[in-house]
Coordinates of C-alpha atoms in Angstrom, one line a residue:
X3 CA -6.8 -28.3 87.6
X4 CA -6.5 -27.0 84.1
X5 CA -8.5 -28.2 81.2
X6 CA -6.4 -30.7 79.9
X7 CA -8.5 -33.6 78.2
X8 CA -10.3 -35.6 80.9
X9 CA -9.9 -33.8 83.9
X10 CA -13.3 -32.7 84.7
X11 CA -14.5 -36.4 83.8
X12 CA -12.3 -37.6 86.3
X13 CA -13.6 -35.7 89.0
X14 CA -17.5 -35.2 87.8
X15 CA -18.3 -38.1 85.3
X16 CA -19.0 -41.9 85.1
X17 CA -16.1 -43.9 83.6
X18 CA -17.8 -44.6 80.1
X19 CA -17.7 -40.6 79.5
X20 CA -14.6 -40.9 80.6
X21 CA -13.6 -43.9 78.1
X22 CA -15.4 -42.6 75.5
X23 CA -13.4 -39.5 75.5
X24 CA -10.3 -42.1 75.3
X25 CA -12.2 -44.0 72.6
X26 CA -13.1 -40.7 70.3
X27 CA -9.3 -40.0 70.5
X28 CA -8.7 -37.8 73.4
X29 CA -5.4 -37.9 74.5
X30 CA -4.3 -38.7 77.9
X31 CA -1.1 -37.6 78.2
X32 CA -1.6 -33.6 77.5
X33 CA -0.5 -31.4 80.2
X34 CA -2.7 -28.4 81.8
X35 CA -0.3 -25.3 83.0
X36 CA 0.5 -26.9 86.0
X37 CA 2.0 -30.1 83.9
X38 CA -0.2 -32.3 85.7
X39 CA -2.2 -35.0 83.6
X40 CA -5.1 -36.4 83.8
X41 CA -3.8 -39.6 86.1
X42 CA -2.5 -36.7 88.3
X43 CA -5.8 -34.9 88.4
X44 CA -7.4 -38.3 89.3
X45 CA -5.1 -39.4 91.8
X46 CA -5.3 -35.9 94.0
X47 CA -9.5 -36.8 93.5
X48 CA -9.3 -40.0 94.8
X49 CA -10.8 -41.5 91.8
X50 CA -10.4 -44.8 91.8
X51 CA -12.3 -45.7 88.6
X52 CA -10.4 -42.6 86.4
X53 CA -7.3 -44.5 87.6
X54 CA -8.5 -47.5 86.6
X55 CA -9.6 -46.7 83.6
X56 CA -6.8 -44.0 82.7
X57 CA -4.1 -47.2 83.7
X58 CA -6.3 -49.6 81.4
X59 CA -5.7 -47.4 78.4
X60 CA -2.5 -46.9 79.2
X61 CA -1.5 -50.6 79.6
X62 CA -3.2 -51.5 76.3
X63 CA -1.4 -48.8 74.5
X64 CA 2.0 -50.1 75.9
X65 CA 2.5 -46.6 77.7
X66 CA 2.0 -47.3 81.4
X67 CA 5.3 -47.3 82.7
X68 CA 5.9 -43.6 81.3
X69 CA 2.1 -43.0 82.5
X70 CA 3.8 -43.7 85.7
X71 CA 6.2 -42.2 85.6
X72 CA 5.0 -38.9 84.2
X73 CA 5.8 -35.8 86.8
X74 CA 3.9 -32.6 87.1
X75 CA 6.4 -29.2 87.0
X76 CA 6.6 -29.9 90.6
X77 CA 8.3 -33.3 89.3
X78 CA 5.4 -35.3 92.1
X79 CA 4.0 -38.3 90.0
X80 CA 0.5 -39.4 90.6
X81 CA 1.3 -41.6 93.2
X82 CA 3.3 -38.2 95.0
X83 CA -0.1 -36.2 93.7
X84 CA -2.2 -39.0 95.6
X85 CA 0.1 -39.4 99.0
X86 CA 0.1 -35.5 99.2
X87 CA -3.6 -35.9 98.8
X88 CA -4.3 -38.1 101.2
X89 CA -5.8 -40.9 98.7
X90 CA -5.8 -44.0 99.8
X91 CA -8.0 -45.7 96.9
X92 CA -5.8 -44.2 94.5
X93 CA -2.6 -44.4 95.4
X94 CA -3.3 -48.2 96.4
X95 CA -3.9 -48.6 92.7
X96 CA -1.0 -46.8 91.2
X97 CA 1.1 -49.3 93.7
X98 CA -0.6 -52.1 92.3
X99 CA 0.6 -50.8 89.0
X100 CA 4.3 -50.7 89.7
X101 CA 4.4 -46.8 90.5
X102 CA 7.6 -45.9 91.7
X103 CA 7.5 -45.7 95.8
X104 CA 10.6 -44.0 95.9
X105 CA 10.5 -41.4 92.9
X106 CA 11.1 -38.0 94.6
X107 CA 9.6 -34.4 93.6
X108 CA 11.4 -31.3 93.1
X109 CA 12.2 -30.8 96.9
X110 CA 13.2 -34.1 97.6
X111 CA 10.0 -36.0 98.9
X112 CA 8.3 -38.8 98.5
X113 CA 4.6 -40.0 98.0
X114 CA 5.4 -40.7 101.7
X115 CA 6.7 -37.9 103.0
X116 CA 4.2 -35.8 101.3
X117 CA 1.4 -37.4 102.5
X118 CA 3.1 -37.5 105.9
X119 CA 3.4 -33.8 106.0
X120 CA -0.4 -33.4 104.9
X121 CA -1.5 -34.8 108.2
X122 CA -2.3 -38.7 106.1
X123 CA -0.2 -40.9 108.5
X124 CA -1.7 -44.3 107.4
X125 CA -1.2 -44.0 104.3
X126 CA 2.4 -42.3 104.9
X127 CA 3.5 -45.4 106.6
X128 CA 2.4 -47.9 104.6
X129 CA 4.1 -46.2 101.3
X130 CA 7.5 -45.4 103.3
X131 CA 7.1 -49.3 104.9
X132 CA 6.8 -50.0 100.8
X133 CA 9.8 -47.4 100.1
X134 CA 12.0 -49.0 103.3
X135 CA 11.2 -53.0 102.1
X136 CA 11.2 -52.7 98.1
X137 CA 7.9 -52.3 96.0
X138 CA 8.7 -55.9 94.5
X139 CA 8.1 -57.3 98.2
X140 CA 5.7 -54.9 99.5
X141 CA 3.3 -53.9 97.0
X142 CA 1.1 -57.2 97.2
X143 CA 0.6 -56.9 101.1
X144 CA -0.1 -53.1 101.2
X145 CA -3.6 -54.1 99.5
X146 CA -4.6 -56.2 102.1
X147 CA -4.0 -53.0 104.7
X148 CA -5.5 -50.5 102.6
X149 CA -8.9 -49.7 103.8
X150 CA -11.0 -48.4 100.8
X151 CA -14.0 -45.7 101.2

């Protein structure tokens, strides 16, 4: 929500606007009022190709780790933004990234716990299995559970 630089791509356009955008200097890491970015706005859409590309740019700009790691005012990550959204596609991406399973919002909770309490409890258990077992160890087999749209 908001009209930070690439959020209504993420949700409406085909990745080359999208990396265009990134190309013509847009900046990705520009908050909208609610301090979400642009990886948070994909996430909570499910997006898996404005993650992908969003995490490209990132990871070739030597920035992914803060990408990451980035929290809304809310403090939720994307990962948090995608469990609390029940998004599967995108949160098995940020995972595969080395997002942080255990990073906790501003009331406590995890990407797990949120998308527990939204009613996603597939997804909830495989990101609290990830949480319980280490991401080092886990993140490689919750690909193979994941069940993509």
């Amino acid at each position: 929500t908001g009209s930070h630089c690439g959020a209504s791509s993420c949700a409406q356009r085909p990745a080359r606007l999208l990396a265009t955008l990134l190309l013509h200097g847009a900046r990705f890491d520009v908050c909208d009022n609610d301090g979400a970015m642009p990886l948070h706005t994909a996430a909570t859409a499910d997006s898996g190709w404005c993650v992908t590309t969003l995490l490209h740019w990132a990871r070739k700009r030597g920035t992914l780790d803060a990408l990451l790691a980035a929290t809304t005012h809310q403090k939720r990550t994307a990962l948090a933004c995608a469990g609390a959204a029940g998004a599967e596609e995108a949160a098995r991406l940020l995972v595969e990234a080395g997002a942080d399973l255990s990073a906790v919002d501003s009331e406590g909770r995890t990407a797990g716990m949120l998308a527990r309490g939204n009613g996603f409890v597939p997804l909830a258990n495989l990101l609290i299995m990830g949480v319980r077992r280490g991401a080092g160890y886990v993140a490689p087999r919750l690909a193979s559970h994941w069940v993509l749209r």
